[in-house]
Amino acid sequence: MANNAISVSGINYSLDAGVVNFFGANGISLGDEWYIDTYIGELMIQVVKSDKTHQAVLKCIETDTGNGKRKEIAYVIVGARAAVVLYLDKTITAEHLRKATEGPHYVDIPDVVFDGLPLTVRVDGSQKDLDFVATADKDCVIIK
């Protein structure tokens, strides 16, 4: 089934006709091109495809590992636009979104694998930095 035929939705996220949305931040992959809204609710513009967000998560995991805290990592907390990028780079899939749960200010996406670790991605809708990335423990407290 083509990605644009898949539809998944919750209160704070959706995937419809190939457009992914987290808390109003939208994105779509059209062939070799990505389009993301630059500001929530604005027109989508073409952006350079990049795994920069995924690499930022891996850097957090590497730092935590170096500090002896790898076993504490349970969550990756991201801002809305970072979550869009993780979907566009295929780190998060429609299958992941089907298993998502949510609260008023978050969407939890389980079993997303980073560096061999199956983690829950928490999209934090209250995060003002839409490109925010951090790792957190089982209580969703950011690891420092």
mmCIF file of C-alpha atoms in Angstrom:
data_model
loop_
_atom_site.group_PDB
_atom_site.id
_atom_site.type_symbol
_atom_site.label_atom_id
_atom_site.label_comp_id
_atom_site.label_asym_id
_atom_site.label_seq_id
_atom_site.Cartn_x
_atom_site.Cartn_y
_atom_site.Cartn_z
ATOM 1 C CA MET A 1 0.000 0.000 0.000
ATOM 2 C CA ALA A 2 1.409 3.399 -0.928
ATOM 3 C CA ASN A 3 2.142 5.835 1.890
ATOM 4 C CA ASN A 4 -0.331 8.344 0.507
ATOM 5 C CA ALA A 5 -3.150 5.785 0.902
ATOM 6 C CA ILE A 6 -2.509 5.266 4.625
ATOM 7 C CA SER A 7 -4.600 7.161 7.135
ATOM 8 C CA VAL A 8 -3.920 7.228 10.878
ATOM 9 C CA SER A 9 -5.113 9.875 13.292
ATOM 10 C CA GLY A 10 -5.402 10.945 16.861
ATOM 11 C CA ILE A 11 -6.250 14.236 18.502
ATOM 12 C CA ASN A 12 -2.730 15.715 18.181
ATOM 13 C CA TYR A 13 -1.321 13.804 15.228
ATOM 14 C CA SER A 14 -2.363 12.447 11.861
ATOM 15 C CA LEU A 15 -1.168 10.856 8.681
ATOM 16 C CA ASP A 16 -3.500 11.450 5.762
ATOM 17 C CA ALA A 17 -2.826 11.422 2.020
ATOM 18 C CA GLY A 18 0.902 11.301 2.772
ATOM 19 C CA VAL A 19 0.853 14.417 4.976
ATOM 20 C CA VAL A 20 2.052 13.840 8.543
ATOM 21 C CA ASN A 21 0.996 16.277 11.247
ATOM 22 C CA PHE A 22 2.073 16.645 14.863
ATOM 23 C CA PHE A 23 0.464 19.476 16.825
ATOM 24 C CA GLY A 24 -0.011 21.490 13.619
ATOM 25 C CA ALA A 25 3.500 20.958 12.199
ATOM 26 C CA ASN A 26 3.107 19.299 8.796
ATOM 27 C CA GLY A 27 5.324 17.565 6.281
ATOM 28 C CA ILE A 28 5.167 15.389 3.190
ATOM 29 C CA SER A 29 7.656 13.453 1.113
ATOM 30 C CA LEU A 30 7.063 13.630 -2.631
ATOM 31 C CA GLY A 31 9.535 11.355 -4.355
ATOM 32 C CA ASP A 32 12.986 12.716 -3.606
ATOM 33 C CA GLU A 33 11.705 15.975 -2.125
ATOM 34 C CA TRP A 34 10.515 16.916 1.354
ATOM 35 C CA TYR A 35 8.108 19.727 2.116
ATOM 36 C CA ILE A 36 7.652 21.024 5.665
ATOM 37 C CA ASP A 37 5.791 24.045 6.955
ATOM 38 C CA THR A 38 8.308 26.517 8.286
ATOM 39 C CA TYR A 39 5.942 27.821 10.939
ATOM 40 C CA ILE A 40 2.887 26.001 12.165
ATOM 41 C CA GLY A 41 -0.012 26.812 9.888
ATOM 42 C CA GLU A 42 2.118 28.400 7.173
ATOM 43 C CA LEU A 43 2.630 27.309 3.593
ATOM 44 C CA MET A 44 4.872 24.273 3.126
ATOM 45 C CA ILE A 45 8.238 24.858 1.500
ATOM 46 C CA GLN A 46 10.714 22.420 0.048
ATOM 47 C CA VAL A 47 13.518 21.555 2.449
ATOM 48 C CA VAL A 48 16.751 19.666 2.033
ATOM 49 C CA LYS A 49 16.338 16.011 2.990
ATOM 50 C CA SER A 50 18.443 15.393 6.057
ATOM 51 C CA ASP A 51 18.888 12.872 8.829
ATOM 52 C CA LYS A 52 20.068 15.696 11.113
ATOM 53 C CA THR A 53 17.282 15.042 13.632
ATOM 54 C CA HIS A 54 18.028 11.312 13.712
ATOM 55 C CA GLN A 55 21.723 12.122 14.156
ATOM 56 C CA ALA A 56 20.877 14.478 17.043
ATOM 57 C CA VAL A 57 19.032 11.622 18.783
ATOM 58 C CA LEU A 58 22.009 9.322 18.227
ATOM 59 C CA LYS A 59 24.304 11.998 19.697
ATOM 60 C CA CYS A 60 22.101 12.170 22.827
ATOM 61 C CA ILE A 61 22.264 8.375 23.143
ATOM 62 C CA GLU A 62 26.043 8.446 22.640
ATOM 63 C CA THR A 63 26.428 11.093 25.341
ATOM 64 C CA ASP A 64 24.220 9.145 27.758
ATOM 65 C CA THR A 65 26.159 5.967 26.971
ATOM 66 C CA GLY A 66 29.451 7.761 27.638
ATOM 67 C CA ASN A 67 28.049 8.904 30.989
ATOM 68 C CA GLY A 68 27.049 5.336 31.907
ATOM 69 C CA LYS A 69 23.323 6.032 31.522
ATOM 70 C CA ARG A 70 22.425 4.017 28.389
ATOM 71 C CA LYS A 71 20.258 1.597 30.402
ATOM 72 C CA GLU A 72 18.242 4.527 31.766
ATOM 73 C CA ILE A 73 17.111 5.684 28.308
ATOM 74 C CA ALA A 74 13.421 4.918 27.714
ATOM 75 C CA TYR A 75 12.179 7.954 25.770
ATOM 76 C CA VAL A 76 13.284 10.295 23.053
ATOM 77 C CA ILE A 77 11.515 13.623 23.535
ATOM 78 C CA VAL A 78 11.109 15.735 20.406
ATOM 79 C CA GLY A 79 9.393 18.915 19.318
ATOM 80 C CA ALA A 80 6.661 18.815 16.681
ATOM 81 C CA ARG A 81 8.812 19.625 13.638
ATOM 82 C CA ALA A 82 11.506 17.157 14.748
ATOM 83 C CA ALA A 83 8.788 14.484 14.846
ATOM 84 C CA VAL A 84 7.762 15.391 11.289
ATOM 85 C CA VAL A 85 11.367 14.966 10.136
ATOM 86 C CA LEU A 86 11.645 11.598 11.903
ATOM 87 C CA TYR A 87 8.578 10.477 9.947
ATOM 88 C CA LEU A 88 9.912 11.835 6.654
ATOM 89 C CA ASP A 89 13.278 10.100 7.124
ATOM 90 C CA LYS A 90 11.352 6.855 7.843
ATOM 91 C CA THR A 91 12.529 6.525 11.443
ATOM 92 C CA ILE A 92 8.856 6.749 12.482
ATOM 93 C CA THR A 93 6.462 4.796 10.261
ATOM 94 C CA ALA A 94 2.711 4.525 9.803
ATOM 95 C CA GLU A 95 2.887 1.271 11.767
ATOM 96 C CA HIS A 96 4.427 3.153 14.685
ATOM 97 C CA LEU A 97 1.663 5.759 14.471
ATOM 98 C CA ARG A 98 -1.003 3.049 14.640
ATOM 99 C CA LYS A 99 0.340 2.139 18.102
ATOM 100 C CA ALA A 100 0.592 5.740 19.347
ATOM 101 C CA THR A 101 -1.104 6.925 22.507
ATOM 102 C CA GLU A 102 -1.585 10.510 23.550
ATOM 103 C CA GLY A 103 -2.483 12.996 26.202
ATOM 104 C CA PRO A 104 -3.402 16.668 25.923
ATOM 105 C CA HIS A 105 0.202 17.808 25.343
ATOM 106 C CA TYR A 106 2.014 14.743 24.073
ATOM 107 C CA VAL A 107 1.950 11.865 21.620
ATOM 108 C CA ASP A 108 3.843 8.699 22.604
ATOM 109 C CA ILE A 109 5.049 6.530 19.721
ATOM 110 C CA PRO A 110 6.407 3.192 20.993
ATOM 111 C CA ASP A 111 9.095 0.870 19.656
ATOM 112 C CA VAL A 112 11.028 3.331 17.502
ATOM 113 C CA VAL A 113 14.557 1.967 17.150
ATOM 114 C CA PHE A 114 17.642 4.160 17.549
ATOM 115 C CA ASP A 115 21.098 2.605 17.757
ATOM 116 C CA GLY A 116 19.570 -0.794 18.484
ATOM 117 C CA LEU A 117 17.376 0.569 21.294
ATOM 118 C CA PRO A 118 13.585 0.312 20.953
ATOM 119 C CA LEU A 119 12.425 3.569 22.549
ATOM 120 C CA THR A 120 9.218 5.546 22.865
ATOM 121 C CA VAL A 121 9.283 8.837 21.000
ATOM 122 C CA ARG A 122 7.364 11.453 22.949
ATOM 123 C CA VAL A 123 6.294 14.348 20.770
ATOM 124 C CA ASP A 124 5.996 17.212 23.246
ATOM 125 C CA GLY A 125 3.330 19.604 22.016
ATOM 126 C CA SER A 126 4.184 22.133 24.716
ATOM 127 C CA GLN A 127 7.821 22.331 23.570
ATOM 128 C CA LYS A 128 8.379 25.803 22.089
ATOM 129 C CA ASP A 129 11.525 24.660 20.234
ATOM 130 C CA LEU A 130 9.887 22.683 17.424
ATOM 131 C CA ASP A 131 13.230 21.016 16.588
ATOM 132 C CA PHE A 132 13.940 19.975 20.204
ATOM 133 C CA VAL A 133 15.573 16.550 20.809
ATOM 134 C CA ALA A 134 16.498 14.907 24.141
ATOM 135 C CA THR A 135 16.609 11.507 25.799
ATOM 136 C CA ALA A 136 14.664 10.723 28.954
ATOM 137 C CA ASP A 137 14.274 8.004 31.563
ATOM 138 C CA LYS A 138 11.247 5.780 32.243
ATOM 139 C CA ASP A 139 9.535 8.676 34.057
ATOM 140 C CA CYS A 140 10.086 10.915 31.013
ATOM 141 C CA VAL A 141 12.619 13.035 32.890
ATOM 142 C CA ILE A 142 15.342 14.342 30.585
ATOM 143 C CA ILE A 143 18.686 12.659 31.204
ATOM 144 C CA LYS A 144 21.477 15.124 31.939
#
